[in-house]
Amino acid sequence: QVQLQESGPGLVKPSETLSLTCTVSGGSVSSGSYYWSWIRQPPGKGLEWIGYIYYSGSTNYNPSLKSRVTISVDTSKNQFSLKLISVTAADTALYYCARDFGASSWFDPWGQGTLVTVSS
Amino acid sequence: QSVLTQPPSASGTPGQRVTISCSGSSSNIGSNYVYWYQQLPGTAPKLLIYRNSQRPSGVPDRFSGSKSGTSASLAISGLRSEDEADYYCAAWDDSLSGRGVFGTGTKVTVL
């Protein structure tokens, strides 16, 4: 079955760029049936959808983060990635990647999540 | 930030029925499907209910979902200790350019 695994630095300095990658196994990011999303969860708080990408490169971002977010896909590596610029302590969170059934909030499965702390 | 409203907590004794509400608006629940996620302590969320009331393979039929107007509900019948978790509703919101939105989350405690 499809599995997703996040990877990237666990510590980022304020004002710098957060970069994470999600590696998909057991399935293909090139499948035209799915989108691929990033979701985050600050410690002890709720879930926030960041955005999604389609294999063609088409994206949709949460308006609250749109000015700072870029999601990209690398079909040759079966990966998709997240970049968040100008981070602050408010961006400290568990970051999850998930398979997305497209403009629905239907996420299944999810990766295990990776904690990113923004601190100097 | 959360657009969908849930009660912060719910509880019950083993075997009881617990219901969690999720309140939204015409731009999200009122016009789109609702999804429910279960997050056990220290783990990633897991899909529990899709398209308002459908259960993925492997999810016990103790879990059921419903939707009416701009609100939705998740019911857990025959409550078990392993159901102690955080539960989130989610839906697509058609406002602005469209975005995924989650509920505020409900912590279910088994007494």
mmCIF file with all atom_site columns, C-alpha atoms in Angstrom:
data_model
loop_
_atom_site.group_PDB
_atom_site.id
_atom_site.type_symbol
_atom_site.label_atom_id
_atom_site.label_alt_id
_atom_site.label_comp_id
_atom_site.label_asym_id
_atom_site.label_entity_id
_atom_site.label_seq_id
_atom_site.pdbx_PDB_ins_code
_atom_site.Cartn_x
_atom_site.Cartn_y
_atom_site.Cartn_z
_atom_site.occupancy
_atom_site.B_iso_or_equiv
_atom_site.pdbx_formal_charge
_atom_site.auth_seq_id
_atom_site.auth_comp_id
_atom_site.auth_asym_id
_atom_site.auth_atom_id
_atom_site.pdbx_PDB_model_num
ATOM 1   C CA . GLN A 1 1   ? 0.000   0.000  0.000   1.00 0.00 ? 1   GLN A CA 1
ATOM 2   C CA . VAL A 1 2   ? 1.029   3.627  -0.388  1.00 0.00 ? 2   VAL A CA 1
ATOM 3   C CA . GLN A 1 3   ? 3.356   4.991  2.271   1.00 0.00 ? 3   GLN A CA 1
ATOM 4   C CA . LEU A 1 4   ? 4.677   8.506  2.724   1.00 0.00 ? 4   LEU A CA 1
ATOM 5   C CA . GLN A 1 5   ? 7.777   9.630  4.596   1.00 0.00 ? 5   GLN A CA 1
ATOM 6   C CA . GLU A 1 6   ? 8.757   13.204 5.427   1.00 0.00 ? 6   GLU A CA 1
ATOM 7   C CA . SER A 1 7   ? 12.396  14.269 5.670   1.00 0.00 ? 7   SER A CA 1
ATOM 8   C CA . GLY A 1 8   ? 14.312  17.467 6.256   1.00 0.00 ? 8   GLY A CA 1
ATOM 9   C CA . PRO A 1 9   ? 16.016  19.594 8.908   1.00 0.00 ? 9   PRO A CA 1
ATOM 10  C CA . GLY A 1 10  ? 14.458  19.587 12.353  1.00 0.00 ? 10  GLY A CA 1
ATOM 11  C CA . LEU A 1 11  ? 15.756  23.022 13.232  1.00 0.00 ? 11  LEU A CA 1
ATOM 12  C CA . VAL A 1 12  ? 15.496  26.205 11.171  1.00 0.00 ? 12  VAL A CA 1
ATOM 13  C CA . LYS A 1 13  ? 16.598  29.703 12.143  1.00 0.00 ? 13  LYS A CA 1
ATOM 14  C CA . PRO A 1 14  ? 14.114  32.589 12.145  1.00 0.00 ? 14  PRO A CA 1
ATOM 15  C CA . SER A 1 15  ? 13.841  34.420 8.783   1.00 0.00 ? 15  SER A CA 1
ATOM 16  C CA . GLU A 1 16  ? 15.328  31.427 6.943   1.00 0.00 ? 16  GLU A CA 1
ATOM 17  C CA . THR A 1 17  ? 13.633  28.881 4.681   1.00 0.00 ? 17  THR A CA 1
ATOM 18  C CA . LEU A 1 18  ? 12.034  25.640 5.834   1.00 0.00 ? 18  LEU A CA 1
ATOM 19  C CA . SER A 1 19  ? 12.490  22.842 3.303   1.00 0.00 ? 19  SER A CA 1
ATOM 20  C CA . LEU A 1 20  ? 10.923  19.388 3.563   1.00 0.00 ? 20  LEU A CA 1
ATOM 21  C CA . THR A 1 21  ? 10.580  16.457 1.192   1.00 0.00 ? 21  THR A CA 1
ATOM 22  C CA . CYS A 1 22  ? 7.971   13.707 1.130   1.00 0.00 ? 22  CYS A CA 1
ATOM 23  C CA . THR A 1 23  ? 8.969   10.405 -0.448  1.00 0.00 ? 23  THR A CA 1
ATOM 24  C CA . VAL A 1 24  ? 6.151   8.225  -1.732  1.00 0.00 ? 24  VAL A CA 1
ATOM 25  C CA . SER A 1 25  ? 6.489   4.449  -1.868  1.00 0.00 ? 25  SER A CA 1
ATOM 26  C CA . GLY A 1 26  ? 4.040   1.809  -3.030  1.00 0.00 ? 26  GLY A CA 1
ATOM 27  C CA . GLY A 1 27  ? 2.450   4.280  -5.399  1.00 0.00 ? 27  GLY A CA 1
ATOM 28  C CA . SER A 1 28  ? 3.307   7.038  -7.874  1.00 0.00 ? 28  SER A CA 1
ATOM 29  C CA . VAL A 1 29  ? 3.057   10.791 -7.516  1.00 0.00 ? 29  VAL A CA 1
ATOM 30  C CA . SER A 1 30  ? 2.414   10.733 -11.275 1.00 0.00 ? 30  SER A CA 1
ATOM 31  C CA . SER A 1 31  ? -0.935  9.031  -10.753 1.00 0.00 ? 31  SER A CA 1
ATOM 32  C CA . GLY A 1 32  ? -3.551  11.297 -12.214 1.00 0.00 ? 32  GLY A CA 1
ATOM 33  C CA . SER A 1 33  ? -6.034  10.175 -9.598  1.00 0.00 ? 33  SER A CA 1
ATOM 34  C CA . TYR A 1 34  ? -4.484  11.964 -6.652  1.00 0.00 ? 34  TYR A CA 1
ATOM 35  C CA . TYR A 1 35  ? -3.073  15.203 -5.376  1.00 0.00 ? 35  TYR A CA 1
ATOM 36  C CA . TRP A 1 36  ? -0.353  15.489 -2.730  1.00 0.00 ? 36  TRP A CA 1
ATOM 37  C CA . SER A 1 37  ? -0.739  17.716 0.300   1.00 0.00 ? 37  SER A CA 1
ATOM 38  C CA . TRP A 1 38  ? 1.195   19.222 3.167   1.00 0.00 ? 38  TRP A CA 1
ATOM 39  C CA . ILE A 1 39  ? -0.506  19.731 6.532   1.00 0.00 ? 39  ILE A CA 1
ATOM 40  C CA . ARG A 1 40  ? 0.968   21.047 9.770   1.00 0.00 ? 40  ARG A CA 1
ATOM 41  C CA . GLN A 1 41  ? 0.174   20.907 13.476  1.00 0.00 ? 41  GLN A CA 1
ATOM 42  C CA . PRO A 1 42  ? 1.773   23.263 16.022  1.00 0.00 ? 42  PRO A CA 1
ATOM 43  C CA . PRO A 1 43  ? 2.618   21.479 19.288  1.00 0.00 ? 43  PRO A CA 1
ATOM 44  C CA . GLY A 1 44  ? -0.553  20.879 21.278  1.00 0.00 ? 44  GLY A CA 1
ATOM 45  C CA . LYS A 1 45  ? -2.731  22.539 18.653  1.00 0.00 ? 45  LYS A CA 1
ATOM 46  C CA . GLY A 1 46  ? -4.949  21.658 15.711  1.00 0.00 ? 46  GLY A CA 1
ATOM 47  C CA . LEU A 1 47  ? -4.360  20.851 12.051  1.00 0.00 ? 47  LEU A CA 1
ATOM 48  C CA . GLU A 1 48  ? -3.764  23.387 9.280   1.00 0.00 ? 48  GLU A CA 1
ATOM 49  C CA . TRP A 1 49  ? -3.796  22.552 5.567   1.00 0.00 ? 49  TRP A CA 1
ATOM 50  C CA . ILE A 1 50  ? -0.830  24.166 3.802   1.00 0.00 ? 50  ILE A CA 1
ATOM 51  C CA . GLY A 1 51  ? -1.471  23.266 0.185   1.00 0.00 ? 51  GLY A CA 1
ATOM 52  C CA . TYR A 1 52  ? -1.427  20.592 -2.496  1.00 0.00 ? 52  TYR A CA 1
ATOM 53  C CA . ILE A 1 53  ? 0.218   19.782 -5.793  1.00 0.00 ? 53  ILE A CA 1
ATOM 54  C CA . TYR A 1 54  ? -0.853  17.680 -8.770  1.00 0.00 ? 54  TYR A CA 1
ATOM 55  C CA . TYR A 1 55  ? 1.679   15.668 -10.766 1.00 0.00 ? 55  TYR A CA 1
ATOM 56  C CA . SER A 1 56  ? 1.415   18.222 -13.578 1.00 0.00 ? 56  SER A CA 1
ATOM 57  C CA . GLY A 1 57  ? 2.726   20.889 -11.211 1.00 0.00 ? 57  GLY A CA 1
ATOM 58  C CA . SER A 1 58  ? -0.595  22.585 -10.605 1.00 0.00 ? 58  SER A CA 1
ATOM 59  C CA . THR A 1 59  ? -0.826  23.876 -7.037  1.00 0.00 ? 59  THR A CA 1
ATOM 60  C CA . ASN A 1 60  ? -3.289  25.337 -4.560  1.00 0.00 ? 60  ASN A CA 1
ATOM 61  C CA . TYR A 1 61  ? -2.193  26.982 -1.346  1.00 0.00 ? 61  TYR A CA 1
ATOM 62  C CA . ASN A 1 62  ? -3.874  28.073 1.874   1.00 0.00 ? 62  ASN A CA 1
ATOM 63  C CA . PRO A 1 63  ? -4.422  31.817 1.434   1.00 0.00 ? 63  PRO A CA 1
ATOM 64  C CA . SER A 1 64  ? -3.002  32.398 4.916   1.00 0.00 ? 64  SER A CA 1
ATOM 65  C CA . LEU A 1 65  ? 0.385   31.023 3.799   1.00 0.00 ? 65  LEU A CA 1
ATOM 66  C CA . LYS A 1 66  ? 0.276   31.609 0.053   1.00 0.00 ? 66  LYS A CA 1
ATOM 67  C CA . SER A 1 67  ? 2.830   34.432 -0.004  1.00 0.00 ? 67  SER A CA 1
ATOM 68  C CA . ARG A 1 68  ? 5.472   32.257 1.671   1.00 0.00 ? 68  ARG A CA 1
ATOM 69  C CA . VAL A 1 69  ? 4.811   28.715 0.388   1.00 0.00 ? 69  VAL A CA 1
ATOM 70  C CA . THR A 1 70  ? 6.001   26.764 -2.622  1.00 0.00 ? 70  THR A CA 1
ATOM 71  C CA . ILE A 1 71  ? 5.158   23.099 -3.210  1.00 0.00 ? 71  ILE A CA 1
ATOM 72  C CA . SER A 1 72  ? 6.937   21.259 -6.005  1.00 0.00 ? 72  SER A CA 1
ATOM 73  C CA . VAL A 1 73  ? 6.981   17.712 -7.371  1.00 0.00 ? 73  VAL A CA 1
ATOM 74  C CA . ASP A 1 74  ? 9.799   15.527 -8.711  1.00 0.00 ? 74  ASP A CA 1
ATOM 75  C CA . THR A 1 75  ? 8.209   12.645 -10.572 1.00 0.00 ? 75  THR A CA 1
ATOM 76  C CA . SER A 1 76  ? 11.591  11.055 -11.330 1.00 0.00 ? 76  SER A CA 1
ATOM 77  C CA . LYS A 1 77  ? 12.247  10.634 -7.604  1.00 0.00 ? 77  LYS A CA 1
ATOM 78  C CA . ASN A 1 78  ? 8.589   10.036 -6.688  1.00 0.00 ? 78  ASN A CA 1
ATOM 79  C CA . GLN A 1 79  ? 8.778   12.929 -4.243  1.00 0.00 ? 79  GLN A CA 1
ATOM 80  C CA . PHE A 1 80  ? 7.120   16.227 -3.553  1.00 0.00 ? 80  PHE A CA 1
ATOM 81  C CA . SER A 1 81  ? 8.522   19.069 -1.504  1.00 0.00 ? 81  SER A CA 1
ATOM 82  C CA . LEU A 1 82  ? 7.582   22.037 0.654   1.00 0.00 ? 82  LEU A CA 1
ATOM 83  C CA . LYS A 1 83  ? 9.402   25.350 0.963   1.00 0.00 ? 83  LYS A CA 1
ATOM 84  C CA . LEU A 1 84  ? 8.284   27.972 3.458   1.00 0.00 ? 84  LEU A CA 1
ATOM 85  C CA . ILE A 1 85  ? 10.227  31.215 3.461   1.00 0.00 ? 85  ILE A CA 1
ATOM 86  C CA . SER A 1 86  ? 10.787  33.824 6.169   1.00 0.00 ? 86  SER A CA 1
ATOM 87  C CA . VAL A 1 87  ? 9.885   31.478 9.011   1.00 0.00 ? 87  VAL A CA 1
ATOM 88  C CA . THR A 1 88  ? 9.146   32.602 12.557  1.00 0.00 ? 88  THR A CA 1
ATOM 89  C CA . ALA A 1 89  ? 8.526   30.755 15.806  1.00 0.00 ? 89  ALA A CA 1
ATOM 90  C CA . ALA A 1 90  ? 4.868   30.511 14.780  1.00 0.00 ? 90  ALA A CA 1
ATOM 91  C CA . ASP A 1 91  ? 5.928   28.069 12.050  1.00 0.00 ? 91  ASP A CA 1
ATOM 92  C CA . THR A 1 92  ? 7.186   25.560 14.619  1.00 0.00 ? 92  THR A CA 1
ATOM 93  C CA . ALA A 1 93  ? 5.051   22.485 14.044  1.00 0.00 ? 93  ALA A CA 1
ATOM 94  C CA . LEU A 1 94  ? 4.764   18.850 13.106  1.00 0.00 ? 94  LEU A CA 1
ATOM 95  C CA . TYR A 1 95  ? 4.669   18.785 9.321   1.00 0.00 ? 95  TYR A CA 1
ATOM 96  C CA . TYR A 1 96  ? 2.761   15.969 7.625   1.00 0.00 ? 96  TYR A CA 1
ATOM 97  C CA . CYS A 1 97  ? 2.534   14.987 3.993   1.00 0.00 ? 97  CYS A CA 1
ATOM 98  C CA . ALA A 1 98  ? -0.514  13.117 2.754   1.00 0.00 ? 98  ALA A CA 1
ATOM 99  C CA . ARG A 1 99  ? -2.147  11.754 -0.360  1.00 0.00 ? 99  ARG A CA 1
ATOM 100 C CA . ASP A 1 100 ? -5.024  14.010 -1.274  1.00 0.00 ? 100 ASP A CA 1
ATOM 101 C CA . PHE A 1 101 ? -8.101  13.089 -3.284  1.00 0.00 ? 101 PHE A CA 1
ATOM 102 C CA . GLY A 1 102 ? -8.219  16.616 -4.634  1.00 0.00 ? 102 GLY A CA 1
ATOM 103 C CA . ALA A 1 103 ? -10.027 19.745 -3.404  1.00 0.00 ? 103 ALA A CA 1
ATOM 104 C CA . SER A 1 104 ? -11.820 17.730 -0.780  1.00 0.00 ? 104 SER A CA 1
ATOM 105 C CA . SER A 1 105 ? -9.891  17.539 2.530   1.00 0.00 ? 105 SER A CA 1
ATOM 106 C CA . TRP A 1 106 ? -9.800  13.749 1.961   1.00 0.00 ? 106 TRP A CA 1
ATOM 107 C CA . PHE A 1 107 ? -6.292  12.811 3.096   1.00 0.00 ? 107 PHE A CA 1
ATOM 108 C CA . ASP A 1 108 ? -5.260  9.168  3.147   1.00 0.00 ? 108 ASP A CA 1
ATOM 109 C CA . PRO A 1 109 ? -2.706  7.977  4.026   1.00 0.00 ? 109 PRO A CA 1
ATOM 110 C CA . TRP A 1 110 ? -0.554  10.377 6.018   1.00 0.00 ? 110 TRP A CA 1
ATOM 111 C CA . GLY A 1 111 ? 3.159   10.312 6.663   1.00 0.00 ? 111 GLY A CA 1
ATOM 112 C CA . GLN A 1 112 ? 4.342   9.930  10.239  1.00 0.00 ? 112 GLN A CA 1
ATOM 113 C CA . GLY A 1 113 ? 5.178   13.623 10.459  1.00 0.00 ? 113 GLY A CA 1
ATOM 114 C CA . THR A 1 114 ? 8.381   15.512 11.132  1.00 0.00 ? 114 THR A CA 1
ATOM 115 C CA . LEU A 1 115 ? 8.869   18.158 13.795  1.00 0.00 ? 115 LEU A CA 1
ATOM 116 C CA . VAL A 1 116 ? 10.387  21.421 12.637  1.00 0.00 ? 116 VAL A CA 1
ATOM 117 C CA . THR A 1 117 ? 11.447  23.906 15.288  1.00 0.00 ? 117 THR A CA 1
ATOM 118 C CA . VAL A 1 118 ? 12.155  27.517 14.394  1.00 0.00 ? 118 VAL A CA 1
ATOM 119 C CA . SER A 1 119 ? 14.747  28.880 16.792  1.00 0.00 ? 119 SER A CA 1
ATOM 120 C CA . SER A 1 120 ? 18.060  30.681 16.748  1.00 0.00 ? 120 SER A CA 1
ATOM 121 C CA . GLN B 2 1   ? -7.363  29.694 12.221  1.00 0.00 ? 1   GLN B CA 1
ATOM 122 C CA . SER B 2 2   ? -9.815  26.736 12.358  1.00 0.00 ? 2   SER B CA 1
ATOM 123 C CA . VAL B 2 3   ? -12.937 27.376 10.347  1.00 0.00 ? 3   VAL B CA 1
ATOM 124 C CA . LEU B 2 4   ? -14.957 24.434 11.649  1.00 0.00 ? 4   LEU B CA 1
ATOM 125 C CA . THR B 2 5   ? -16.065 24.398 15.297  1.00 0.00 ? 5   THR B CA 1
ATOM 126 C CA . GLN B 2 6   ? -15.979 21.333 17.531  1.00 0.00 ? 6   GLN B CA 1
ATOM 127 C CA . PRO B 2 7   ? -16.423 20.929 21.286  1.00 0.00 ? 7   PRO B CA 1
ATOM 128 C CA . PRO B 2 8   ? -12.993 20.752 22.950  1.00 0.00 ? 8   PRO B CA 1
ATOM 129 C CA . SER B 2 9   ? -13.785 17.587 24.851  1.00 0.00 ? 9   SER B CA 1
ATOM 130 C CA . ALA B 2 10  ? -16.176 14.660 25.152  1.00 0.00 ? 10  ALA B CA 1
ATOM 131 C CA . SER B 2 11  ? -16.159 11.664 27.439  1.00 0.00 ? 11  SER B CA 1
ATOM 132 C CA . GLY B 2 12  ? -17.937 8.460  28.257  1.00 0.00 ? 12  GLY B CA 1
ATOM 133 C CA . THR B 2 13  ? -17.587 5.159  30.031  1.00 0.00 ? 13  THR B CA 1
ATOM 134 C CA . PRO B 2 14  ? -16.803 1.949  28.175  1.00 0.00 ? 14  PRO B CA 1
ATOM 135 C CA . GLY B 2 15  ? -19.781 0.782  26.160  1.00 0.00 ? 15  GLY B CA 1
ATOM 136 C CA . GLN B 2 16  ? -21.427 4.199  26.024  1.00 0.00 ? 16  GLN B CA 1
ATOM 137 C CA . ARG B 2 17  ? -22.207 6.241  22.917  1.00 0.00 ? 17  ARG B CA 1
ATOM 138 C CA . VAL B 2 18  ? -20.369 9.517  22.373  1.00 0.00 ? 18  VAL B CA 1
ATOM 139 C CA . THR B 2 19  ? -21.241 12.119 19.745  1.00 0.00 ? 19  THR B CA 1
ATOM 140 C CA . ILE B 2 20  ? -18.991 14.899 18.460  1.00 0.00 ? 20  ILE B CA 1
ATOM 141 C CA . SER B 2 21  ? -20.400 17.850 16.540  1.00 0.00 ? 21  SER B CA 1
ATOM 142 C CA . CYS B 2 22  ? -18.745 19.893 13.804  1.00 0.00 ? 22  CYS B CA 1
ATOM 143 C CA . SER B 2 23  ? -20.239 23.234 12.828  1.00 0.00 ? 23  SER B CA 1
ATOM 144 C CA . GLY B 2 24  ? -19.367 25.076 9.647   1.00 0.00 ? 24  GLY B CA 1
ATOM 145 C CA . SER B 2 25  ? -20.969 27.273 7.021   1.00 0.00 ? 25  SER B CA 1
ATOM 146 C CA . SER B 2 26  ? -22.495 27.247 3.562   1.00 0.00 ? 26  SER B CA 1
ATOM 147 C CA . SER B 2 27  ? -19.074 27.553 1.925   1.00 0.00 ? 27  SER B CA 1
ATOM 148 C CA . ASN B 2 28  ? -17.689 24.390 3.488   1.00 0.00 ? 28  ASN B CA 1
ATOM 149 C CA . ILE B 2 29  ? -19.905 21.768 5.140   1.00 0.00 ? 29  ILE B CA 1
ATOM 150 C CA . GLY B 2 30  ? -22.992 23.212 3.510   1.00 0.00 ? 30  GLY B CA 1
ATOM 151 C CA . SER B 2 31  ? -21.676 22.488 0.013   1.00 0.00 ? 31  SER B CA 1
ATOM 152 C CA . ASN B 2 32  ? -18.998 19.811 0.365   1.00 0.00 ? 32  ASN B CA 1
ATOM 153 C CA . TYR B 2 33  ? -18.360 16.426 1.912   1.00 0.00 ? 33  TYR B CA 1
ATOM 154 C CA . VAL B 2 34  ? -17.156 16.069 5.506   1.00 0.00 ? 34  VAL B CA 1
ATOM 155 C CA . TYR B 2 35  ? -14.244 13.902 6.607   1.00 0.00 ? 35  TYR B CA 1
ATOM 156 C CA . TRP B 2 36  ? -13.256 12.737 10.082  1.00 0.00 ? 36  TRP B CA 1
ATOM 157 C CA . TYR B 2 37  ? -9.780  11.912 11.360  1.00 0.00 ? 37  TYR B CA 1
ATOM 158 C CA . GLN B 2 38  ? -8.666  10.112 14.502  1.00 0.00 ? 38  GLN B CA 1
ATOM 159 C CA . GLN B 2 39  ? -5.328  11.061 16.047  1.00 0.00 ? 39  GLN B CA 1
ATOM 160 C CA . LEU B 2 40  ? -4.116  8.656  18.706  1.00 0.00 ? 40  LEU B CA 1
ATOM 161 C CA . PRO B 2 41  ? -1.534  10.080 21.151  1.00 0.00 ? 41  PRO B CA 1
ATOM 162 C CA . GLY B 2 42  ? 1.837   10.627 19.488  1.00 0.00 ? 42  GLY B CA 1
ATOM 163 C CA . THR B 2 43  ? 0.725   9.463  16.063  1.00 0.00 ? 43  THR B CA 1
ATOM 164 C CA . ALA B 2 44  ? -0.312  10.939 12.738  1.00 0.00 ? 44  ALA B CA 1
ATOM 165 C CA . PRO B 2 45  ? -4.015  11.477 12.008  1.00 0.00 ? 45  PRO B CA 1
ATOM 166 C CA . LYS B 2 46  ? -5.836  8.582  10.366  1.00 0.00 ? 46  LYS B CA 1
ATOM 167 C CA . LEU B 2 47  ? -8.873  8.754  8.097   1.00 0.00 ? 47  LEU B CA 1
ATOM 168 C CA . LEU B 2 48  ? -11.932 7.560  9.985   1.00 0.00 ? 48  LEU B CA 1
ATOM 169 C CA . ILE B 2 49  ? -14.894 8.674  7.855   1.00 0.00 ? 49  ILE B CA 1
ATOM 170 C CA . TYR B 2 50  ? -14.987 9.926  4.274   1.00 0.00 ? 50  TYR B CA 1
ATOM 171 C CA . ARG B 2 51  ? -17.762 11.535 2.218   1.00 0.00 ? 51  ARG B CA 1
ATOM 172 C CA . ASN B 2 52  ? -19.886 12.275 5.300   1.00 0.00 ? 52  ASN B CA 1
ATOM 173 C CA . SER B 2 53  ? -20.642 8.714  6.338   1.00 0.00 ? 53  SER B CA 1
ATOM 174 C CA . GLN B 2 54  ? -18.423 6.171  4.591   1.00 0.00 ? 54  GLN B CA 1
ATOM 175 C CA . ARG B 2 55  ? -15.958 4.044  6.553   1.00 0.00 ? 55  ARG B CA 1
ATOM 176 C CA . PRO B 2 56  ? -12.613 3.022  5.041   1.00 0.00 ? 56  PRO B CA 1
ATOM 177 C CA . SER B 2 57  ? -11.767 -0.641 5.150   1.00 0.00 ? 57  SER B CA 1
ATOM 178 C CA . GLY B 2 58  ? -10.649 -1.624 8.628   1.00 0.00 ? 58  GLY B CA 1
ATOM 179 C CA . VAL B 2 59  ? -12.559 1.058  10.530  1.00 0.00 ? 59  VAL B CA 1
ATOM 180 C CA . PRO B 2 60  ? -15.013 -0.564 12.959  1.00 0.00 ? 60  PRO B CA 1
ATOM 181 C CA . ASP B 2 61  ? -18.712 0.027  12.383  1.00 0.00 ? 61  ASP B CA 1
ATOM 182 C CA . ARG B 2 62  ? -18.836 1.523  15.877  1.00 0.00 ? 62  ARG B CA 1
ATOM 183 C CA . PHE B 2 63  ? -17.839 4.741  14.149  1.00 0.00 ? 63  PHE B CA 1
ATOM 184 C CA . SER B 2 64  ? -20.493 6.528  12.115  1.00 0.00 ? 64  SER B CA 1
ATOM 185 C CA . GLY B 2 65  ? -20.775 9.930  10.492  1.00 0.00 ? 65  GLY B CA 1
ATOM 186 C CA . SER B 2 66  ? -23.659 12.110 9.398   1.00 0.00 ? 66  SER B CA 1
ATOM 187 C CA . LYS B 2 67  ? -24.240 15.544 7.951   1.00 0.00 ? 67  LYS B CA 1
ATOM 188 C CA . SER B 2 68  ? -27.176 17.938 7.944   1.00 0.00 ? 68  SER B CA 1
ATOM 189 C CA . GLY B 2 69  ? -27.033 21.408 6.463   1.00 0.00 ? 69  GLY B CA 1
ATOM 190 C CA . THR B 2 70  ? -23.922 23.172 7.717   1.00 0.00 ? 70  THR B CA 1
ATOM 191 C CA . SER B 2 71  ? -23.208 20.722 10.536  1.00 0.00 ? 71  SER B CA 1
ATOM 192 C CA . ALA B 2 72  ? -21.863 17.216 10.842  1.00 0.00 ? 72  ALA B CA 1
ATOM 193 C CA . SER B 2 73  ? -21.520 14.645 13.587  1.00 0.00 ? 73  SER B CA 1
ATOM 194 C CA . LEU B 2 74  ? -19.330 11.705 14.450  1.00 0.00 ? 74  LEU B CA 1
ATOM 195 C CA . ALA B 2 75  ? -20.762 9.030  16.719  1.00 0.00 ? 75  ALA B CA 1
ATOM 196 C CA . ILE B 2 76  ? -18.799 6.384  18.548  1.00 0.00 ? 76  ILE B CA 1
ATOM 197 C CA . SER B 2 77  ? -20.951 3.599  19.907  1.00 0.00 ? 77  SER B CA 1
ATOM 198 C CA . GLY B 2 78  ? -19.763 0.899  22.280  1.00 0.00 ? 78  GLY B CA 1
ATOM 199 C CA . LEU B 2 79  ? -16.940 3.171  23.444  1.00 0.00 ? 79  LEU B CA 1
ATOM 200 C CA . ARG B 2 80  ? -13.649 1.379  24.065  1.00 0.00 ? 80  ARG B CA 1
ATOM 201 C CA . SER B 2 81  ? -10.461 2.449  25.841  1.00 0.00 ? 81  SER B CA 1
ATOM 202 C CA . GLU B 2 82  ? -8.563  2.473  22.557  1.00 0.00 ? 82  GLU B CA 1
ATOM 203 C CA . ASP B 2 83  ? -10.933 5.151  21.227  1.00 0.00 ? 83  ASP B CA 1
ATOM 204 C CA . GLU B 2 84  ? -9.300  7.709  23.520  1.00 0.00 ? 84  GLU B CA 1
ATOM 205 C CA . ALA B 2 85  ? -7.867  10.161 21.006  1.00 0.00 ? 85  ALA B CA 1
ATOM 206 C CA . ASP B 2 86  ? -8.286  13.534 19.330  1.00 0.00 ? 86  ASP B CA 1
ATOM 207 C CA . TYR B 2 87  ? -10.880 13.700 16.558  1.00 0.00 ? 87  TYR B CA 1
ATOM 208 C CA . TYR B 2 88  ? -10.930 16.276 13.775  1.00 0.00 ? 88  TYR B CA 1
ATOM 209 C CA . CYS B 2 89  ? -13.552 17.045 11.158  1.00 0.00 ? 89  CYS B CA 1
ATOM 210 C CA . ALA B 2 90  ? -12.500 18.491 7.812   1.00 0.00 ? 90  ALA B CA 1
ATOM 211 C CA . ALA B 2 91  ? -14.080 19.822 4.642   1.00 0.00 ? 91  ALA B CA 1
ATOM 212 C CA . TRP B 2 92  ? -13.240 21.802 1.541   1.00 0.00 ? 92  TRP B CA 1
ATOM 213 C CA . ASP B 2 93  ? -14.074 25.486 1.732   1.00 0.00 ? 93  ASP B CA 1
ATOM 214 C CA . ASP B 2 94  ? -15.104 27.158 -1.505  1.00 0.00 ? 94  ASP B CA 1
ATOM 215 C CA . SER B 2 95  ? -14.360 30.692 -0.348  1.00 0.00 ? 95  SER B CA 1
ATOM 216 C CA . LEU B 2 96  ? -11.394 32.635 -1.701  1.00 0.00 ? 96  LEU B CA 1
ATOM 217 C CA . SER B 2 97  ? -9.643  30.282 -4.137  1.00 0.00 ? 97  SER B CA 1
ATOM 218 C CA . GLY B 2 98  ? -10.651 27.169 -2.236  1.00 0.00 ? 98  GLY B CA 1
ATOM 219 C CA . ARG B 2 99  ? -8.839  25.646 0.703   1.00 0.00 ? 99  ARG B CA 1
ATOM 220 C CA . GLY B 2 100 ? -8.897  22.673 3.015   1.00 0.00 ? 100 GLY B CA 1
ATOM 221 C CA . VAL B 2 101 ? -10.222 23.455 6.474   1.00 0.00 ? 101 VAL B CA 1
ATOM 222 C CA . PHE B 2 102 ? -10.182 21.478 9.704   1.00 0.00 ? 102 PHE B CA 1
ATOM 223 C CA . GLY B 2 103 ? -12.216 21.538 12.875  1.00 0.00 ? 103 GLY B CA 1
ATOM 224 C CA . THR B 2 104 ? -10.822 22.723 16.183  1.00 0.00 ? 104 THR B CA 1
ATOM 225 C CA . GLY B 2 105 ? -10.511 19.146 17.399  1.00 0.00 ? 105 GLY B CA 1
ATOM 226 C CA . THR B 2 106 ? -12.234 17.166 20.166  1.00 0.00 ? 106 THR B CA 1
ATOM 227 C CA . LYS B 2 107 ? -10.415 15.178 22.813  1.00 0.00 ? 107 LYS B CA 1
ATOM 228 C CA . VAL B 2 108 ? -12.355 12.025 23.666  1.00 0.00 ? 108 VAL B CA 1
ATOM 229 C CA . THR B 2 109 ? -11.681 10.565 27.097  1.00 0.00 ? 109 THR B CA 1
ATOM 230 C CA . VAL B 2 110 ? -12.789 7.111  28.148  1.00 0.00 ? 110 VAL B CA 1
ATOM 231 C CA . LEU B 2 111 ? -13.601 7.279  31.856  1.00 0.00 ? 111 LEU B CA 1
#
